[in-house]
Amino acid sequence: MDRFFKPYEGKRPFLFVSYPHVASGQVVETIRILHEGGVHLWYDEGIPAGSDWPANIAGHMQSCERVLFFLHERALLSPNCFSEIRTAARLKKPILVVRLDESEPTGEWAELLENVPCIEALPDARTRAAAILKSGFVPRRFRHTWRERIPWRAMGLVLALTLFLGSAALFSAVATGRWSPLPAPSPTPAVTAVPSPSPTPVLEPPEELSGAERFFTVSFPDTLQETAVRRALGKAEGEIDRGELAQIQSLHLAGNMMLRGRQGLKMEADGSCRVNGAPAGQGKVSNLSLLLYMTRLEELTLVCQPLGALSPLADHVLLRELDLAGSRVTELGALTGLPSLETLHLEYTGVKDLTPLEALPALKTVTVSLDMLPLSWDRDARFEVILVR
């Protein structure tokens, strides 16, 4: 089997893979595992022969959201690798370094990779791939949606073949007289009670507002939330009603700034935050009542905010990623009703007890900071606790 696979070409977020070709064996084994797990990746095996190689590289660097750099002694000697990582830094693309050996960057390389997160050298591709996923560098939006996982072409061929065979069989039956469009009536069979199957639980958002309630005008508790909601809806002016809030799937606030995603967001040791290197002042979001109507939220970032009660989050069954870092959260009981939550950031909060999170069936990682220790939770819980300094 060819070890290479077709790189991602599409409109969803993807990882740009930078690596030295001398280490392509190790690299492709690793990213193939990520690819088979549904992660969108692009690497230079996707460049057609005869095309403008530098322009193709530059175009994909511009359109990617994050960069995965495989550090090897030959990478430090490669002008192409240096150009790619320097461009990624200039474009403020988040970078994750994955070591393939023990080589150390020096000079311009050391300056370029300063403060960039790094995964140390690991013995095999599967372990490297697992470490990349556990690092939190690959959010859910970088993975295939359920529509992408369906083999539409194969299903279309099967459907066409089924229709063809069915039509051929029907034509043959009519031609030979074995089928009549008006069959003789048959006796009605006795009706026997058949127990109805138990309904299979499906994660759906709460029912949308009915009647006039969905047209109630929204009153915003602060200007930051109003600006963020208007940006999410693409509605700069005019009144906003409760029904419109149900359209929002992601909302990202860091201090007094609004973001399109978590990329570029960094927490400082004093609990403050920076966005693309610029300090973000303390936010003013404390009233979360608007979240009651954002029933289709999948990603929510409320970093460095003086949050009040988290109870408005209780019914967000579609929420998968939640960032409360640097907020004044102390209790997590309101989050126990989030069956889809996979990633939770709690760095620099007042939380001391993680045991309520053991009720979340999909939770994979919880990120905490050193100043929060000691913490209480069952060490056999399904989720992994990641400690940052």
Short mmCIF file of C-alpha atoms in Angstrom, two decimals:
data_model
loop_
_atom_site.label_atom_id
_atom_site.label_comp_id
_atom_site.label_asym_id
_atom_site.label_seq_id
_atom_site.Cartn_x
_atom_site.Cartn_y
_atom_site.Cartn_z
CA MET A 1 0.00 0.00 0.00
CA ASP A 2 1.27 3.48 -0.85
CA ARG A 3 2.26 5.16 2.40
CA PHE A 4 1.14 8.57 1.11
CA PHE A 5 -2.48 9.73 1.21
CA LYS A 6 -4.39 12.51 -0.49
CA PRO A 7 -3.99 15.82 1.42
CA TYR A 8 -7.06 17.78 2.43
CA GLU A 9 -8.39 20.33 -0.05
CA GLY A 10 -11.50 22.06 1.22
CA LYS A 11 -12.97 25.03 3.05
CA ARG A 12 -12.85 23.66 6.62
CA PRO A 13 -9.92 24.41 9.00
CA PHE A 14 -6.82 22.28 8.35
CA LEU A 15 -3.25 21.74 9.59
CA PHE A 16 -0.28 22.65 7.39
CA VAL A 17 2.47 20.01 7.87
CA SER A 18 6.07 21.25 7.62
CA TYR A 19 8.83 18.62 7.59
CA PRO A 20 12.16 17.67 5.97
CA HIS A 21 11.75 15.11 3.19
CA VAL A 22 14.58 12.99 4.57
CA ALA A 23 12.25 12.17 7.50
CA SER A 24 9.14 11.63 5.38
CA GLY A 25 8.83 8.01 6.53
CA GLN A 26 8.37 8.97 10.19
CA VAL A 27 6.24 11.98 9.35
CA VAL A 28 3.81 10.31 6.96
CA GLU A 29 3.32 7.34 9.31
CA THR A 30 2.33 9.82 12.03
CA ILE A 31 0.04 12.08 10.01
CA ARG A 32 -1.59 9.07 8.31
CA ILE A 33 -2.87 8.02 11.74
CA LEU A 34 -4.26 11.54 12.27
CA HIS A 35 -5.75 11.50 8.75
CA GLU A 36 -7.46 8.14 9.36
CA GLY A 37 -8.85 9.59 12.59
CA GLY A 38 -10.58 12.32 10.58
CA VAL A 39 -8.11 15.22 10.96
CA HIS A 40 -7.81 17.63 8.03
CA LEU A 41 -4.13 17.89 7.00
CA TRP A 42 -2.24 19.28 4.04
CA TYR A 43 1.36 18.39 3.15
CA ASP A 44 3.35 18.87 -0.02
CA GLU A 45 2.44 15.52 -1.58
CA GLY A 46 -0.68 17.39 -2.69
CA ILE A 47 1.18 19.63 -5.15
CA PRO A 48 0.49 18.53 -8.77
CA ALA A 49 3.49 17.95 -11.00
CA GLY A 50 4.35 20.96 -13.12
CA SER A 51 2.61 23.50 -10.87
CA ASP A 52 4.20 26.55 -9.24
CA TRP A 53 5.65 24.90 -6.13
CA PRO A 54 6.46 28.06 -4.04
CA ALA A 55 3.10 29.65 -4.88
CA ASN A 56 1.27 26.47 -3.91
CA ILE A 57 3.10 26.28 -0.58
CA ALA A 58 2.42 29.97 0.12
CA GLY A 59 -1.27 29.62 -0.75
CA HIS A 60 -1.81 26.73 1.63
CA MET A 61 0.16 28.49 4.37
CA GLN A 62 -2.14 31.49 4.00
CA SER A 63 -5.34 29.42 4.15
CA CYS A 64 -4.37 26.99 6.93
CA GLU A 65 -5.29 27.76 10.54
CA ARG A 66 -2.42 25.95 12.32
CA VAL A 67 1.02 24.53 11.51
CA LEU A 68 2.46 21.17 12.61
CA PHE A 69 6.28 21.26 12.40
CA PHE A 70 8.33 18.06 12.63
CA LEU A 71 11.74 19.05 14.06
CA HIS A 72 14.69 17.02 12.77
CA GLU A 73 18.39 17.80 12.36
CA ARG A 74 17.89 18.06 8.60
CA ALA A 75 14.93 20.40 9.08
CA LEU A 76 17.28 22.87 10.78
CA LEU A 77 19.40 22.81 7.60
CA SER A 78 16.44 23.14 5.22
CA PRO A 79 15.78 26.61 3.71
CA ASN A 80 12.25 25.44 2.82
CA CYS A 81 11.41 24.48 6.41
CA PHE A 82 12.87 27.73 7.73
CA SER A 83 10.88 29.76 5.20
CA GLU A 84 7.64 27.93 6.08
CA ILE A 85 8.00 28.39 9.84
CA ARG A 86 9.14 32.01 9.50
CA THR A 87 6.07 32.69 7.32
CA ALA A 88 3.80 30.94 9.83
CA ALA A 89 5.22 33.12 12.64
CA ARG A 90 4.78 36.27 10.56
CA LEU A 91 1.15 35.32 9.81
CA LYS A 92 0.64 34.55 13.54
CA LYS A 93 -0.36 30.95 12.80
CA PRO A 94 -0.27 28.76 15.96
CA ILE A 95 2.62 26.27 15.68
CA LEU A 96 3.18 22.92 17.42
CA VAL A 97 6.68 21.41 17.25
CA VAL A 98 6.98 17.60 17.21
CA ARG A 99 10.55 16.40 17.74
CA LEU A 100 11.84 13.48 15.67
CA ASP A 101 15.31 13.50 17.24
CA GLU A 102 17.29 15.32 19.95
CA SER A 103 18.62 18.12 17.75
CA GLU A 104 18.44 21.62 19.28
CA PRO A 105 17.63 24.78 17.30
CA THR A 106 20.21 27.55 17.49
CA GLY A 107 20.59 31.08 16.15
CA GLU A 108 17.64 32.26 14.06
CA TRP A 109 15.88 28.93 14.56
CA ALA A 110 16.05 29.33 18.36
CA GLU A 111 14.56 32.83 18.12
CA LEU A 112 11.84 31.61 15.74
CA LEU A 113 10.77 28.70 18.00
CA GLU A 114 11.04 30.53 21.30
CA ASN A 115 7.90 29.97 23.42
CA VAL A 116 6.45 27.60 20.78
CA PRO A 117 4.91 24.47 22.43
CA CYS A 118 6.86 21.28 21.77
CA ILE A 119 6.25 17.52 21.99
CA GLU A 120 9.45 15.69 22.89
CA ALA A 121 10.85 12.86 20.73
CA LEU A 122 8.75 9.68 21.02
CA PRO A 123 9.58 6.13 19.86
CA ASP A 124 6.92 5.48 17.22
CA ALA A 125 4.30 7.09 14.98
CA ARG A 126 1.26 5.94 16.97
CA THR A 127 2.63 7.42 20.20
CA ARG A 128 3.45 10.70 18.41
CA ALA A 129 -0.06 10.91 16.92
CA ALA A 130 -1.65 10.25 20.33
CA ALA A 131 0.50 12.98 21.91
CA ILE A 132 -0.54 15.49 19.23
CA LEU A 133 -4.22 14.80 19.88
CA LYS A 134 -3.78 14.95 23.67
CA SER A 135 -1.99 18.32 23.39
CA GLY A 136 -5.28 20.04 22.49
CA PHE A 137 -3.69 21.50 19.33
CA VAL A 138 -6.31 19.84 17.07
CA PRO A 139 -9.81 21.10 18.02
CA ARG A 140 -12.89 19.29 16.80
CA ARG A 141 -13.43 21.75 13.96
CA PHE A 142 -10.28 20.35 12.28
CA ARG A 143 -11.95 16.93 11.90
CA HIS A 144 -14.37 15.45 9.39
CA THR A 145 -18.04 16.26 9.86
CA TRP A 146 -20.55 13.41 9.69
CA ARG A 147 -21.37 14.47 6.11
CA GLU A 148 -17.73 14.05 5.07
CA ARG A 149 -17.59 10.57 6.59
CA ILE A 150 -20.47 9.28 4.47
CA PRO A 151 -19.24 7.58 1.22
CA TRP A 152 -21.66 9.47 -1.02
CA ARG A 153 -20.17 8.22 -4.30
CA ALA A 154 -20.34 4.58 -3.23
CA MET A 155 -23.88 5.06 -1.96
CA GLY A 156 -24.87 6.61 -5.28
CA LEU A 157 -23.47 3.67 -7.24
CA VAL A 158 -25.25 1.18 -4.98
CA LEU A 159 -28.54 3.07 -5.31
CA ALA A 160 -28.23 3.26 -9.10
CA LEU A 161 -27.45 -0.47 -9.33
CA THR A 162 -30.37 -1.31 -7.03
CA LEU A 163 -32.79 0.74 -9.13
CA PHE A 164 -31.48 -0.85 -12.33
CA LEU A 165 -31.84 -4.42 -11.03
CA GLY A 166 -35.27 -3.64 -9.56
CA SER A 167 -36.48 -2.16 -12.83
CA ALA A 168 -35.11 -5.13 -14.81
CA ALA A 169 -36.82 -7.62 -12.47
CA LEU A 170 -40.15 -5.74 -12.69
CA PHE A 171 -39.98 -5.58 -16.49
CA SER A 172 -39.23 -9.32 -16.65
CA ALA A 173 -42.14 -10.16 -14.33
CA VAL A 174 -44.60 -8.08 -16.36
CA ALA A 175 -43.34 -9.51 -19.66
CA THR A 176 -43.74 -13.12 -18.50
CA GLY A 177 -47.13 -12.58 -16.87
CA ARG A 178 -45.91 -13.37 -13.36
CA TRP A 179 -47.02 -9.99 -12.09
CA SER A 180 -50.26 -8.11 -12.47
CA PRO A 181 -50.78 -4.47 -11.53
CA LEU A 182 -54.20 -5.42 -10.06
CA PRO A 183 -53.69 -8.52 -7.92
CA ALA A 184 -56.64 -10.35 -6.43
CA PRO A 185 -57.42 -9.15 -2.90
CA SER A 186 -56.06 -11.39 -0.17
CA PRO A 187 -57.67 -11.99 3.19
CA THR A 188 -56.83 -9.36 5.76
CA PRO A 189 -54.55 -10.95 8.32
CA ALA A 190 -55.46 -10.75 11.96
CA VAL A 191 -53.86 -7.81 13.69
CA THR A 192 -51.54 -8.77 16.50
CA ALA A 193 -50.14 -6.34 18.97
CA VAL A 194 -46.44 -5.72 18.42
CA PRO A 195 -44.60 -3.86 21.14
CA SER A 196 -43.11 -0.61 19.86
CA PRO A 197 -39.34 -0.37 20.10
CA SER A 198 -37.82 1.83 22.76
CA PRO A 199 -36.77 5.17 21.33
CA THR A 200 -33.04 5.62 20.82
CA PRO A 201 -31.80 8.75 22.58
CA VAL A 202 -30.54 11.36 20.11
CA LEU A 203 -28.71 14.50 21.15
CA GLU A 204 -30.86 17.37 19.98
CA PRO A 205 -30.95 20.98 21.18
CA PRO A 206 -33.94 21.99 23.33
CA GLU A 207 -37.10 22.83 21.42
CA GLU A 208 -37.00 26.19 19.76
CA LEU A 209 -39.11 28.98 21.20
CA SER A 210 -42.67 28.81 20.02
CA GLY A 211 -45.25 31.43 19.30
CA ALA A 212 -44.55 35.04 20.00
CA GLU A 213 -41.71 34.32 22.45
CA ARG A 214 -39.13 33.79 19.70
CA PHE A 215 -39.82 37.35 18.47
CA PHE A 216 -39.15 39.00 21.84
CA THR A 217 -36.45 41.64 21.46
CA VAL A 218 -33.15 40.86 23.18
CA SER A 219 -31.84 43.26 25.83
CA PHE A 220 -28.04 42.95 26.03
CA PRO A 221 -26.48 43.03 29.51
CA ASP A 222 -23.23 44.59 28.21
CA THR A 223 -21.82 46.06 25.00
CA LEU A 224 -19.18 43.32 24.59
CA GLN A 225 -21.83 40.60 24.33
CA GLU A 226 -23.91 42.73 21.98
CA THR A 227 -20.98 43.34 19.63
CA ALA A 228 -20.00 39.65 19.69
CA VAL A 229 -23.57 38.52 18.94
CA ARG A 230 -23.95 41.02 16.09
CA ARG A 231 -20.66 39.83 14.58
CA ALA A 232 -21.74 36.18 14.89
CA LEU A 233 -25.06 36.96 13.16
CA GLY A 234 -23.59 39.39 10.62
CA LYS A 235 -26.12 42.00 11.73
CA ALA A 236 -24.57 45.39 12.47
CA GLU A 237 -27.80 47.29 13.14
CA GLY A 238 -31.40 46.76 14.11
CA GLU A 239 -33.11 44.83 16.87
CA ILE A 240 -32.24 41.21 17.55
CA ASP A 241 -34.86 38.77 18.77
CA ARG A 242 -34.47 35.59 20.84
CA GLY A 243 -35.08 33.31 17.87
CA GLU A 244 -32.02 34.70 16.08
CA LEU A 245 -29.76 33.77 19.01
CA ALA A 246 -30.50 30.08 18.33
CA GLN A 247 -28.54 30.38 15.05
CA ILE A 248 -25.20 31.00 16.81
CA GLN A 249 -22.88 27.98 16.96
CA SER A 250 -19.67 29.56 18.29
CA LEU A 251 -18.87 32.56 20.47
CA HIS A 252 -15.37 33.60 21.60
CA LEU A 253 -14.63 36.40 24.09
CA ALA A 254 -11.20 36.99 25.65
CA GLY A 255 -11.09 39.88 28.10
CA ASN A 256 -12.36 42.93 26.23
CA MET A 257 -11.70 41.35 22.83
CA MET A 258 -13.81 39.28 20.45
CA LEU A 259 -12.22 36.39 18.56
CA ARG A 260 -13.15 34.15 15.65
CA GLY A 261 -11.63 31.17 17.45
CA ARG A 262 -9.11 30.28 20.14
CA GLN A 263 -6.07 30.62 17.87
CA GLY A 264 -3.70 33.34 19.06
CA LEU A 265 -5.07 33.20 22.61
CA LYS A 266 -2.48 32.76 25.38
CA MET A 267 -2.87 32.79 29.16
CA GLU A 268 -0.23 34.47 31.32
CA ALA A 269 1.01 33.22 34.70
CA ASP A 270 -0.86 36.01 36.50
CA GLY A 271 -4.19 34.88 35.02
CA SER A 272 -4.40 37.62 32.38
CA CYS A 273 -4.60 36.85 28.68
CA ARG A 274 -3.04 37.96 25.43
CA VAL A 275 -4.42 37.75 21.90
CA ASN A 276 -1.76 37.49 19.19
CA GLY A 277 0.73 38.95 21.68
CA ALA A 278 -1.42 41.98 22.61
CA PRO A 279 -2.74 42.20 26.20
CA ALA A 280 -6.50 41.83 26.52
CA GLY A 281 -7.97 43.78 29.41
CA GLN A 282 -10.31 42.24 31.96
CA GLY A 283 -13.74 41.59 30.48
CA LYS A 284 -17.09 42.60 31.97
CA VAL A 285 -19.25 39.58 31.14
CA SER A 286 -21.01 38.42 34.30
CA ASN A 287 -24.63 38.01 33.19
CA LEU A 288 -24.97 34.88 31.02
CA SER A 289 -28.73 35.04 30.55
CA LEU A 290 -28.38 35.36 26.75
CA LEU A 291 -26.89 31.86 26.63
CA LEU A 292 -30.31 30.46 27.53
CA TYR A 293 -31.38 31.17 23.93
CA MET A 294 -28.13 30.09 22.18
CA THR A 295 -29.22 26.45 22.23
CA ARG A 296 -27.05 25.38 19.28
CA LEU A 297 -23.69 26.49 20.68
CA GLU A 298 -20.83 24.06 19.99
CA GLU A 299 -17.83 26.25 20.96
CA LEU A 300 -17.81 28.86 23.72
CA THR A 301 -14.86 30.93 24.99
CA LEU A 302 -15.35 33.19 28.04
CA VAL A 303 -11.76 33.95 29.06
CA CYS A 304 -10.84 36.53 31.75
CA GLN A 305 -14.47 37.37 32.55
CA PRO A 306 -16.08 38.02 35.97
CA LEU A 307 -18.62 35.26 35.36
CA GLY A 308 -21.58 34.77 37.62
CA ALA A 309 -23.62 31.56 37.85
CA LEU A 310 -23.02 29.00 35.06
CA SER A 311 -26.62 27.72 35.20
CA PRO A 312 -27.55 29.22 31.77
CA LEU A 313 -25.15 26.61 30.28
CA ALA A 314 -27.02 23.67 31.80
CA ASP A 315 -29.05 22.66 28.72
CA HIS A 316 -26.42 23.12 26.00
CA VAL A 317 -26.39 19.49 24.87
CA LEU A 318 -24.40 20.28 21.68
CA LEU A 319 -21.57 22.16 23.41
CA ARG A 320 -18.24 20.40 22.73
CA GLU A 321 -15.55 22.96 23.64
CA LEU A 322 -15.69 25.34 26.63
CA ASP A 323 -12.94 27.75 27.76
CA LEU A 324 -13.41 29.49 31.14
CA ALA A 325 -9.71 30.24 31.80
CA GLY A 326 -8.96 33.31 33.92
CA SER A 327 -12.60 33.66 34.98
CA ARG A 328 -13.99 33.71 38.53
CA VAL A 329 -15.54 30.27 38.30
CA THR A 330 -15.37 28.19 41.50
CA GLU A 331 -18.17 25.60 41.12
CA LEU A 332 -18.78 23.20 38.21
CA GLY A 333 -22.09 21.63 39.20
CA ALA A 334 -23.97 23.48 36.44
CA LEU A 335 -21.88 21.70 33.77
CA THR A 336 -23.01 18.16 34.62
CA GLY A 337 -25.77 18.31 31.98
CA LEU A 338 -23.42 18.75 28.98
CA PRO A 339 -23.35 15.28 27.34
CA SER A 340 -21.27 16.39 24.31
CA LEU A 341 -18.56 18.36 26.13
CA GLU A 342 -15.11 17.07 25.14
CA THR A 343 -12.65 19.86 26.03
CA LEU A 344 -12.74 22.14 29.08
CA HIS A 345 -10.21 24.88 29.96
CA LEU A 346 -10.13 25.99 33.61
CA GLU A 347 -6.64 27.54 33.95
CA TYR A 348 -6.31 30.28 36.60
CA THR A 349 -9.82 29.84 38.00
CA GLY A 350 -10.88 29.24 41.60
CA VAL A 351 -12.02 25.65 40.95
CA LYS A 352 -10.75 23.12 43.51
CA ASP A 353 -13.06 20.14 42.89
CA LEU A 354 -13.27 18.37 39.51
CA THR A 355 -15.44 15.47 40.70
CA PRO A 356 -18.68 16.90 39.17
CA LEU A 357 -17.03 16.45 35.75
CA GLU A 358 -16.99 12.67 36.17
CA ALA A 359 -20.67 12.73 35.12
CA LEU A 360 -19.79 13.98 31.60
CA PRO A 361 -19.67 10.94 29.26
CA ALA A 362 -17.77 12.59 26.35
CA LEU A 363 -15.24 14.64 28.32
CA LYS A 364 -11.66 13.94 27.18
CA THR A 365 -9.41 16.71 28.55
CA VAL A 366 -9.54 19.27 31.35
CA THR A 367 -6.75 21.88 31.41
CA VAL A 368 -5.78 23.41 34.77
CA SER A 369 -2.89 25.58 36.02
CA LEU A 370 -0.29 25.08 38.71
CA ASP A 371 -1.77 27.73 41.02
CA MET A 372 -5.02 25.70 41.28
CA LEU A 373 -3.35 22.77 43.07
CA PRO A 374 -4.32 20.78 45.07
CA LEU A 375 -7.38 19.55 43.13
CA SER A 376 -9.87 16.81 43.96
CA TRP A 377 -10.98 14.24 41.39
CA ASP A 378 -11.01 10.49 40.86
CA ARG A 379 -7.71 9.51 39.22
CA ASP A 380 -9.59 6.69 37.41
CA ALA A 381 -11.97 9.14 35.72
CA ARG A 382 -12.35 8.89 31.94
CA PHE A 383 -10.96 12.37 31.27
CA GLU A 384 -7.31 13.47 31.31
CA VAL A 385 -6.20 16.43 33.45
CA ILE A 386 -3.54 18.55 31.71
CA LEU A 387 -1.41 20.81 33.92
CA VAL A 388 0.06 24.03 32.46
CA ARG A 389 2.56 26.27 34.22
#
